[in-house]
Every structure is written in structure tokens, then in C-alpha cells.
Amino acid sequence: MRKTALLSVSLLLLLLLARPALAQSTGCSPSASITQYLVPWYCSQINQAVQSIWYQWEPVAFAAVMFAFLIAATIFMLGTAMRNEKMKSFGVGELYEATATSLIAILFLFLSAVLFGVLPAFITGPLNPYSVTLTNMTSTMQATQGVIKSIYDVVMISSFYSSINIQVYIAEVTKAAAGSGENIAGYGTASLLQPVSRLFNPLASAITLFFIIPGQTVSGLLMDGLLALNAEFYFVLFFMYTAIPVFLIPGIILRAIFPLRSVGGLLMAVAFAFFLIMPILFAAAYTLSNQGVVQALQSASAQITANGQGTGAENNAASPTSPLVTQVQAVQSDLGGFFLEVLFYPVLILALTYTSMNILADFIGGATQTTGKMRLL
């Protein structure tokens, strides 16, 4: 037992002494050729942000690690003095946990480079998964907005012209007006205008049936998908900015404190899952499906705008085979791929991210289960 305690303390001292060399050799310095070669975006973007945040919290993290070693050593010494094997074993276990936490704290920048940079590079290549994800989301949102605007503009114009009709009125003069000799030609106060016929726009019903109603329906569905896509965009953006300072670094500190170890492990698992795994899955999904959906939406937007302008444009929506009608039908047929990208893939990605978070929480030491069947999440 004494050898175990001495080994833990010796390892901690060795890592503390070797820390400057480790920081230079495993970060994004020119000598770190692997990181620079595989993930240049990490060294120019993420690494600088991680360093600036970590250096602010580093004293607190090491104070927590030292406190964890102090508590573990105290428990071990009390167990030795009381000849209590269970307490001694518990103290040894706490020394191992404190050593693991110190490894994470001392090798934090190296672990960040490996976990947040090098490992994703083997999956997505030398691409920033956040850049790929947010760029593809933005292009999809812009293409969707273009289709909605094109349909809206043409539907409003078509609705206006479809509402135009001609009514014929005649003047009906009352007996009182005729007997009093009022100015009948000027339609005196006692005269009435009575409609005798109404000439409807012959294209109004066809335009409403074939284009206006389907166009409004498709626009409503696209608007729902656009709202979901905006929510996903800001969800990814939220964890891009908050995963390290709000979840990962406090998780390392809390993990060093025995009563809060489960909370610290859970926070670290949230950071790893939502900062690392989620954007990689989003990037892979959008790389496979985004290009075709965006091209289809952009093409439909351009053709709807072109066919909905100019003289005689209303004739382009007056029959089942008219250009505007067929374009709305094409957009409707593309909704399957659109909602696959906007709803199905995100739900699947979030489910996989949540599962990986639970696995990581158990592995790191922050069990997601409390007593009985109660869960933290």
C-alpha cells in the first residue's frame, strides 16, 4: 500500500516537472508536425481558444488536484493508523483517482489536441467539423428561404390577379324618386344600384386549385423545417462556445473532489460528446446528403421566380402541367430528402450523442445513475 501511495506521488511530481516539455512537444508548436499536418484548423482556431481559457482556470484545477491528493492521503493514513483495511483500500483508490485527475489536468492541452483534433481528422479528413456543419446548415437555410420567398411572391401576385372580377350594375329608381322629379340621370338619393351579373376570372379557380393551395402548403412545411434547422444551428453553436469553459474545465475540477466526482465526470462527458462527437456526426451526415438537397432547392427557387414574372405569367399556373405547378410538385417531391436532413439525421445524431455521453460518463467516473432508478439525466 505504501508503495502505491509513493508511486502516485512520484508520478505526480514527475509529470509536474515534465509539464513544460510536454506542452511544447505535444501542442501546436512547429515541432508538433502530426497535429499541424492533420489538423491545421485546430492549431489556428480551437487550440488558441483552449489555451486562453485553460490558463485562466489552471491554478484552480491544480489546487483541486492537490486537495484530492491531500484527502486521499489523509484517508490512507487514518486507515493505516486504525488498521482498517477497508479505509486503507478506499484511500488507495482515491489516490488512483487523484492521479488520473492530475494526468488529465497536466496533459490537458495534449489531450485536447488528440481528442478534439487528431482523432476527428481520421474520420472527416483535414476539415474542421464545425466549419463543415455550420456552412452546410447555412447553405440549406439560405436555399430554403429562397424557395419560400419565391413561392410567396408568386402566390401573392397570383392571388391578387385571381381575385379580380367584373361586375355589371344598373340603376333602379324608386317610385318616390320618380314622382318627386329628382335628378334620375344623376342617380338621386332614392335610386339604388343593383348588380345584374358578375364576370369571374376564368383562370381564378384553376390557379387557386393547382398552384396557390399547394404552394402555401409546401411553404408551410418548408417554414417548419427552417425553424428546426435554425434551432439545430444555434444548438451546435452553443456547444462550440461553451463545451470547454462551461463543461470540460469545471468537470476536471469537480472530478478531483470526491463528493462531486460523479458531477465532474458527467460534465466532462457532456463536453466530449457534444463538442467532439456531435459535430463529427453532423459533418458526416451533411457531407453525404446536403449537396443534392441544396441544389434542388436552389434550382426550384430560380425556376419559380422566372416563371412567375412577366406578362402572361398567370397562365403558367392555370393547368396541372403548367411550369409553376410542376415546380411546386418538384419541391414537394424533394421534401423527403429535406426532412431526412433536417429532422431524421439530427434526431439520430442526438440519440447517438446522448448514448456516447452516458458511456463516457461511466468510463470517466461520473456515473449517470444515482440511487435506485433515479438518474441525473
Short mmCIF file of C-alpha atoms in Angstrom, two decimals:
data_model
loop_
_atom_site.label_atom_id
_atom_site.label_comp_id
_atom_site.label_asym_id
_atom_site.label_seq_id
_atom_site.Cartn_x
_atom_site.Cartn_y
_atom_site.Cartn_z
CA MET A 1 0.00 0.00 0.00
CA ARG A 2 2.81 2.37 0.87
CA LYS A 3 4.46 1.62 -2.44
CA THR A 4 1.24 2.51 -4.23
CA ALA A 5 0.99 5.84 -2.43
CA LEU A 6 4.64 6.65 -3.09
CA LEU A 7 4.23 5.66 -6.75
CA SER A 8 1.26 8.02 -7.15
CA VAL A 9 3.09 10.95 -5.56
CA SER A 10 6.23 10.26 -7.58
CA LEU A 11 4.24 10.12 -10.81
CA LEU A 12 2.57 13.42 -9.99
CA LEU A 13 5.91 15.11 -9.27
CA LEU A 14 7.41 13.68 -12.46
CA LEU A 15 4.53 14.97 -14.57
CA LEU A 16 4.69 18.40 -12.95
CA LEU A 17 8.40 18.64 -13.71
CA ALA A 18 7.94 17.38 -17.27
CA ARG A 19 4.90 19.55 -17.97
CA PRO A 20 6.73 22.38 -19.85
CA ALA A 21 8.37 19.89 -22.19
CA LEU A 22 5.06 18.11 -22.75
CA ALA A 23 3.30 21.38 -23.56
CA GLN A 24 5.90 22.26 -26.19
CA SER A 25 6.20 18.84 -27.77
CA THR A 26 2.52 17.89 -27.97
CA GLY A 27 0.77 21.18 -28.69
CA CYS A 28 0.65 23.12 -31.94
CA SER A 29 4.28 24.22 -31.94
CA PRO A 30 6.27 23.77 -35.18
CA SER A 31 7.78 20.59 -33.75
CA ALA A 32 4.30 19.03 -33.43
CA SER A 33 4.25 18.01 -37.08
CA ILE A 34 1.45 15.45 -36.74
CA THR A 35 -1.05 17.94 -35.32
CA GLN A 36 -0.02 20.65 -37.77
CA TYR A 37 -0.26 18.27 -40.72
CA LEU A 38 -3.52 16.54 -39.85
CA VAL A 39 -5.50 19.39 -38.31
CA PRO A 40 -4.16 22.83 -39.26
CA TRP A 41 -7.59 24.31 -38.49
CA TYR A 42 -7.30 23.11 -34.89
CA CYS A 43 -3.97 24.85 -34.33
CA SER A 44 -5.19 28.14 -35.84
CA GLN A 45 -8.62 28.20 -34.17
CA ILE A 46 -9.55 25.77 -31.40
CA ASN A 47 -6.12 25.41 -29.80
CA GLN A 48 -5.72 29.14 -29.20
CA ALA A 49 -9.14 29.38 -27.57
CA VAL A 50 -8.49 26.31 -25.42
CA GLN A 51 -5.14 27.66 -24.24
CA SER A 52 -6.50 31.08 -23.31
CA ILE A 53 -9.37 29.55 -21.32
CA TRP A 54 -7.29 26.79 -19.70
CA TYR A 55 -4.58 29.14 -18.47
CA GLN A 56 -7.23 31.13 -16.58
CA TRP A 57 -8.53 28.01 -14.80
CA GLU A 58 -5.24 26.12 -14.45
CA PRO A 59 -4.41 27.29 -10.89
CA VAL A 60 -7.88 26.29 -9.70
CA ALA A 61 -7.58 22.90 -11.38
CA PHE A 62 -4.22 22.14 -9.78
CA ALA A 63 -5.47 23.35 -6.40
CA ALA A 64 -8.34 20.90 -6.70
CA VAL A 65 -5.94 18.11 -7.67
CA MET A 66 -3.70 18.86 -4.68
CA PHE A 67 -6.76 18.87 -2.43
CA ALA A 68 -7.78 15.47 -3.83
CA PHE A 69 -4.30 14.07 -3.05
CA LEU A 70 -4.47 15.54 0.44
CA ILE A 71 -7.85 13.93 1.16
CA ALA A 72 -6.73 10.59 -0.27
CA ALA A 73 -3.50 10.60 1.74
CA THR A 74 -5.41 11.53 4.91
CA ILE A 75 -7.85 8.66 4.42
CA PHE A 76 -4.99 6.26 3.73
CA MET A 77 -3.07 7.36 6.84
CA LEU A 78 -6.16 7.14 9.04
CA GLY A 79 -6.80 3.63 7.74
CA THR A 80 -3.21 2.67 8.46
CA ALA A 81 -3.32 4.15 11.95
CA MET A 82 -6.65 2.47 12.74
CA ARG A 83 -5.59 -0.76 11.00
CA ASN A 84 -8.75 -0.62 8.95
CA GLU A 85 -8.17 -2.43 5.64
CA LYS A 86 -11.35 -1.08 4.05
CA MET A 87 -10.34 2.51 4.79
CA LYS A 88 -6.84 1.85 3.51
CA SER A 89 -8.19 0.33 0.29
CA PHE A 90 -10.52 3.28 -0.11
CA GLY A 91 -7.59 5.66 0.38
CA VAL A 92 -5.55 3.81 -2.24
CA GLY A 93 -8.48 4.04 -4.65
CA GLU A 94 -8.71 7.76 -4.05
CA LEU A 95 -5.00 8.11 -4.74
CA TYR A 96 -5.53 6.40 -8.10
CA GLU A 97 -8.46 8.72 -8.85
CA ALA A 98 -6.42 11.78 -7.88
CA THR A 99 -3.59 10.56 -10.09
CA ALA A 100 -5.98 10.12 -13.02
CA THR A 101 -7.35 13.62 -12.49
CA SER A 102 -3.84 15.05 -12.32
CA LEU A 103 -2.98 13.31 -15.59
CA ILE A 104 -5.97 14.95 -17.22
CA ALA A 105 -5.06 18.35 -15.80
CA ILE A 106 -1.35 18.19 -16.65
CA LEU A 107 -1.85 16.71 -20.14
CA PHE A 108 -4.93 18.81 -20.86
CA LEU A 109 -3.61 20.58 -23.97
CA PHE A 110 -2.20 17.34 -25.35
CA LEU A 111 -5.50 15.51 -24.76
CA SER A 112 -7.39 18.38 -26.34
CA ALA A 113 -5.20 18.24 -29.44
CA VAL A 114 -5.64 14.47 -29.73
CA LEU A 115 -9.33 14.21 -28.89
CA PHE A 116 -10.57 17.43 -30.50
CA GLY A 117 -8.17 17.50 -33.44
CA VAL A 118 -6.25 14.38 -34.41
CA LEU A 119 -8.99 11.78 -33.85
CA PRO A 120 -11.67 13.68 -35.85
CA ALA A 121 -9.11 14.11 -38.65
CA PHE A 122 -9.08 10.36 -39.26
CA ILE A 123 -12.86 10.48 -39.82
CA THR A 124 -13.50 13.77 -41.63
CA GLY A 125 -10.03 14.42 -43.01
CA PRO A 126 -8.22 17.75 -42.53
CA LEU A 127 -11.56 19.54 -42.26
CA ASN A 128 -12.99 21.46 -39.36
CA PRO A 129 -16.21 19.57 -38.49
CA TYR A 130 -17.70 22.76 -37.08
CA SER A 131 -16.95 24.68 -40.27
CA VAL A 132 -18.43 21.88 -42.40
CA THR A 133 -21.54 21.57 -40.22
CA LEU A 134 -22.32 25.27 -39.85
CA THR A 135 -21.53 26.04 -43.51
CA ASN A 136 -23.85 23.31 -44.77
CA MET A 137 -26.58 24.34 -42.33
CA THR A 138 -26.28 27.94 -43.54
CA SER A 139 -26.45 26.94 -47.21
CA THR A 140 -29.52 24.79 -46.53
CA MET A 141 -31.22 27.63 -44.64
CA GLN A 142 -30.47 30.11 -47.43
CA ALA A 143 -31.77 27.74 -50.11
CA THR A 144 -34.91 27.07 -48.08
CA GLN A 145 -35.52 30.77 -47.56
CA GLY A 146 -35.09 31.32 -51.29
CA VAL A 147 -37.79 28.76 -52.14
CA ILE A 148 -40.18 30.15 -49.52
CA LYS A 149 -39.67 33.71 -50.80
CA SER A 150 -40.13 32.68 -54.45
CA ILE A 151 -43.35 30.80 -53.73
CA TYR A 152 -44.63 33.62 -51.52
CA ASP A 153 -44.00 36.31 -54.15
CA VAL A 154 -45.71 34.36 -56.92
CA VAL A 155 -48.60 33.23 -54.70
CA MET A 156 -49.30 36.83 -53.63
CA ILE A 157 -49.33 38.06 -57.23
CA SER A 158 -51.45 35.14 -58.38
CA SER A 159 -53.88 35.65 -55.51
CA PHE A 160 -54.25 39.32 -56.42
CA TYR A 161 -54.96 38.71 -60.09
CA SER A 162 -57.20 35.75 -59.32
CA SER A 163 -59.35 37.94 -57.09
CA ILE A 164 -60.10 40.41 -59.89
CA ASN A 165 -63.59 40.08 -61.41
CA ILE A 166 -66.01 42.30 -63.29
CA GLN A 167 -69.49 43.17 -62.02
CA VAL A 168 -72.25 44.91 -64.04
CA TYR A 169 -74.69 47.18 -62.16
CA ILE A 170 -77.86 49.01 -63.28
CA ALA A 171 -79.59 51.89 -61.56
CA GLU A 172 -83.00 51.14 -60.05
CA VAL A 173 -85.01 54.30 -59.30
CA THR A 174 -87.69 54.16 -56.60
CA LYS A 175 -91.24 55.46 -57.11
CA ALA A 176 -90.67 58.28 -54.66
CA ALA A 177 -87.71 59.49 -56.66
CA ALA A 178 -89.64 59.29 -59.93
CA GLY A 179 -92.69 61.17 -58.54
CA SER A 180 -90.67 63.95 -56.98
CA GLY A 181 -88.87 64.70 -60.20
CA GLU A 182 -85.40 64.23 -58.77
CA ASN A 183 -82.39 64.06 -61.00
CA ILE A 184 -82.62 60.46 -62.13
CA ALA A 185 -79.69 60.78 -64.50
CA GLY A 186 -77.53 61.69 -61.55
CA TYR A 187 -78.82 58.75 -59.52
CA GLY A 188 -80.61 60.75 -56.86
CA THR A 189 -80.73 59.82 -53.23
CA ALA A 190 -83.65 57.48 -53.75
CA SER A 191 -82.00 55.49 -56.54
CA LEU A 192 -80.24 52.10 -55.92
CA LEU A 193 -77.51 50.24 -57.80
CA GLN A 194 -78.40 46.60 -58.29
CA PRO A 195 -75.87 44.01 -59.58
CA VAL A 196 -77.24 42.10 -62.53
CA SER A 197 -74.23 39.96 -63.48
CA ARG A 198 -70.68 39.12 -62.37
CA LEU A 199 -67.96 38.07 -64.80
CA PHE A 200 -65.44 35.89 -62.96
CA ASN A 201 -61.83 35.48 -63.96
CA PRO A 202 -61.88 32.14 -65.79
CA LEU A 203 -58.37 31.26 -64.51
CA ALA A 204 -59.02 32.07 -60.86
CA SER A 205 -60.32 28.66 -59.79
CA ALA A 206 -57.64 26.78 -61.70
CA ILE A 207 -54.80 28.92 -60.29
CA THR A 208 -56.13 28.54 -56.74
CA LEU A 209 -56.54 24.78 -57.05
CA PHE A 210 -53.33 23.90 -58.90
CA PHE A 211 -50.84 26.43 -57.56
CA ILE A 212 -51.93 28.67 -54.65
CA ILE A 213 -53.12 25.96 -52.27
CA PRO A 214 -50.22 23.53 -52.94
CA GLY A 215 -47.74 26.41 -52.84
CA GLN A 216 -48.96 27.61 -49.45
CA THR A 217 -48.85 24.06 -48.10
CA VAL A 218 -45.29 23.46 -49.30
CA SER A 219 -44.19 26.85 -47.95
CA GLY A 220 -45.64 25.98 -44.54
CA LEU A 221 -43.75 22.69 -44.43
CA LEU A 222 -40.52 24.38 -45.51
CA MET A 223 -41.02 27.03 -42.84
CA ASP A 224 -41.35 24.34 -40.16
CA GLY A 225 -38.16 22.70 -41.40
CA LEU A 226 -36.40 26.07 -41.47
CA LEU A 227 -37.30 26.72 -37.82
CA ALA A 228 -35.97 23.28 -36.84
CA LEU A 229 -32.78 23.93 -38.80
CA ASN A 230 -32.25 27.27 -37.07
CA ALA A 231 -32.65 25.57 -33.69
CA GLU A 232 -30.06 22.94 -34.65
CA PHE A 233 -27.67 25.63 -35.91
CA TYR A 234 -27.70 27.52 -32.62
CA PHE A 235 -27.57 24.27 -30.64
CA VAL A 236 -24.30 23.32 -32.35
CA LEU A 237 -23.04 26.89 -31.98
CA PHE A 238 -23.87 26.87 -28.26
CA PHE A 239 -21.72 23.82 -27.52
CA MET A 240 -18.94 25.08 -29.78
CA TYR A 241 -18.51 28.09 -27.48
CA THR A 242 -19.48 26.62 -24.10
CA ALA A 243 -18.33 22.98 -24.09
CA ILE A 244 -14.77 23.68 -22.90
CA PRO A 245 -15.21 26.64 -20.49
CA VAL A 246 -18.62 25.64 -19.09
CA PHE A 247 -18.49 21.83 -19.06
CA LEU A 248 -14.98 20.41 -19.56
CA ILE A 249 -12.81 22.59 -17.30
CA PRO A 250 -15.30 22.69 -14.38
CA GLY A 251 -15.73 18.95 -14.85
CA ILE A 252 -11.99 18.39 -14.36
CA ILE A 253 -12.07 20.48 -11.20
CA LEU A 254 -15.18 18.82 -9.77
CA ARG A 255 -13.86 15.36 -10.58
CA ALA A 256 -10.97 15.96 -8.19
CA ILE A 257 -13.43 16.37 -5.30
CA PHE A 258 -14.76 13.03 -4.08
CA PRO A 259 -18.39 14.02 -3.27
CA LEU A 260 -18.68 15.79 -6.65
CA ARG A 261 -16.83 13.23 -8.77
CA SER A 262 -19.97 11.96 -10.49
CA VAL A 263 -20.99 15.52 -11.41
CA GLY A 264 -17.50 16.29 -12.69
CA GLY A 265 -17.37 13.13 -14.78
CA LEU A 266 -20.79 13.90 -16.20
CA LEU A 267 -19.74 17.44 -17.17
CA MET A 268 -16.62 16.08 -18.86
CA ALA A 269 -18.71 13.51 -20.73
CA VAL A 270 -21.11 16.24 -21.91
CA ALA A 271 -18.16 18.23 -23.22
CA PHE A 272 -16.61 15.28 -25.05
CA ALA A 273 -19.90 14.11 -26.54
CA PHE A 274 -21.38 17.43 -27.66
CA PHE A 275 -18.12 19.16 -28.57
CA LEU A 276 -16.42 16.26 -30.32
CA ILE A 277 -18.86 13.53 -31.36
CA MET A 278 -21.89 15.61 -32.33
CA PRO A 279 -20.20 17.92 -34.89
CA ILE A 280 -18.38 14.99 -36.49
CA LEU A 281 -21.68 13.16 -36.98
CA PHE A 282 -23.33 16.30 -38.33
CA ALA A 283 -20.43 16.89 -40.71
CA ALA A 284 -20.62 13.31 -42.00
CA ALA A 285 -24.40 13.49 -42.47
CA TYR A 286 -24.30 16.81 -44.32
CA THR A 287 -21.40 15.73 -46.48
CA LEU A 288 -23.45 12.76 -47.68
CA SER A 289 -26.82 14.45 -48.19
CA ASN A 290 -26.58 18.22 -48.22
CA GLN A 291 -25.33 18.91 -51.73
CA GLY A 292 -28.26 17.33 -53.56
CA VAL A 293 -30.89 18.96 -51.35
CA VAL A 294 -29.38 22.44 -51.68
CA GLN A 295 -29.05 22.16 -55.46
CA ALA A 296 -32.66 21.01 -55.81
CA LEU A 297 -33.96 23.88 -53.66
CA GLN A 298 -31.86 26.49 -55.46
CA SER A 299 -32.98 25.22 -58.87
CA ALA A 300 -36.64 25.25 -57.84
CA SER A 301 -36.34 28.78 -56.43
CA ALA A 302 -34.79 30.12 -59.64
CA GLN A 303 -37.38 28.49 -61.91
CA ILE A 304 -40.36 29.55 -59.79
CA THR A 305 -39.11 33.14 -59.83
CA ALA A 306 -38.52 33.06 -63.59
CA ASN A 307 -41.90 31.52 -64.45
CA GLY A 308 -43.82 33.76 -62.04
CA GLN A 309 -42.77 37.06 -63.59
CA GLY A 310 -43.66 38.93 -66.73
CA THR A 311 -46.70 39.22 -68.96
CA GLY A 312 -48.89 36.14 -69.04
CA ALA A 313 -47.23 34.61 -66.02
CA GLU A 314 -50.65 33.62 -64.65
CA ASN A 315 -51.02 31.14 -67.49
CA ASN A 316 -48.02 29.28 -66.02
CA ALA A 317 -50.17 28.21 -63.06
CA ALA A 318 -53.51 27.51 -64.73
CA SER A 319 -53.22 23.79 -65.52
CA PRO A 320 -51.75 20.62 -63.96
CA THR A 321 -48.88 20.68 -66.47
CA SER A 322 -48.06 24.39 -66.19
CA PRO A 323 -44.45 25.28 -65.24
CA LEU A 324 -45.25 26.76 -61.84
CA VAL A 325 -47.42 23.81 -60.89
CA THR A 326 -44.78 21.28 -61.88
CA GLN A 327 -42.12 23.21 -59.97
CA VAL A 328 -44.18 23.16 -56.78
CA GLN A 329 -44.68 19.44 -57.29
CA ALA A 330 -40.91 19.03 -57.71
CA VAL A 331 -40.31 20.86 -54.43
CA GLN A 332 -42.91 18.63 -52.80
CA SER A 333 -41.09 15.53 -54.03
CA ASP A 334 -37.82 16.91 -52.60
CA LEU A 335 -39.32 17.32 -49.13
CA GLY A 336 -38.41 13.72 -48.31
CA GLY A 337 -34.68 14.40 -48.59
CA PHE A 338 -35.09 17.80 -46.96
CA PHE A 339 -36.76 16.44 -43.82
CA LEU A 340 -34.36 13.49 -43.78
CA GLU A 341 -31.57 16.04 -43.42
CA VAL A 342 -33.41 18.46 -41.13
CA LEU A 343 -35.27 16.09 -38.79
CA PHE A 344 -34.26 12.43 -39.10
CA TYR A 345 -30.46 12.82 -39.10
CA PRO A 346 -30.42 15.34 -36.21
CA VAL A 347 -32.63 13.12 -34.05
CA LEU A 348 -30.40 10.13 -34.79
CA ILE A 349 -27.26 12.18 -34.10
CA LEU A 350 -28.62 13.47 -30.79
CA ALA A 351 -29.55 9.93 -29.76
CA LEU A 352 -26.03 8.66 -30.55
CA THR A 353 -24.50 11.66 -28.78
CA TYR A 354 -26.59 11.08 -25.68
CA THR A 355 -25.66 7.37 -25.64
CA SER A 356 -21.97 8.14 -26.00
CA MET A 357 -22.27 10.74 -23.22
CA ASN A 358 -23.64 8.09 -20.83
CA ILE A 359 -20.87 5.64 -21.77
CA LEU A 360 -18.18 8.28 -21.32
CA ALA A 361 -19.67 9.40 -18.00
CA ASP A 362 -19.45 5.85 -16.64
CA PHE A 363 -15.95 5.40 -18.04
CA ILE A 364 -14.58 8.68 -16.67
CA GLY A 365 -16.08 8.06 -13.26
CA GLY A 366 -19.18 10.22 -13.24
CA ALA A 367 -21.89 7.56 -13.16
CA THR A 368 -25.17 8.78 -14.60
CA GLN A 369 -27.14 6.70 -12.11
CA THR A 370 -27.79 7.71 -8.54
CA THR A 371 -29.63 5.60 -6.02
CA GLY A 372 -32.23 3.16 -7.20
CA LYS A 373 -33.68 4.04 -10.56
CA MET A 374 -33.13 7.77 -10.30
CA ARG A 375 -30.91 9.30 -12.97
CA LEU A 376 -29.14 12.60 -13.32
CA LEU A 377 -30.36 12.87 -16.88
#
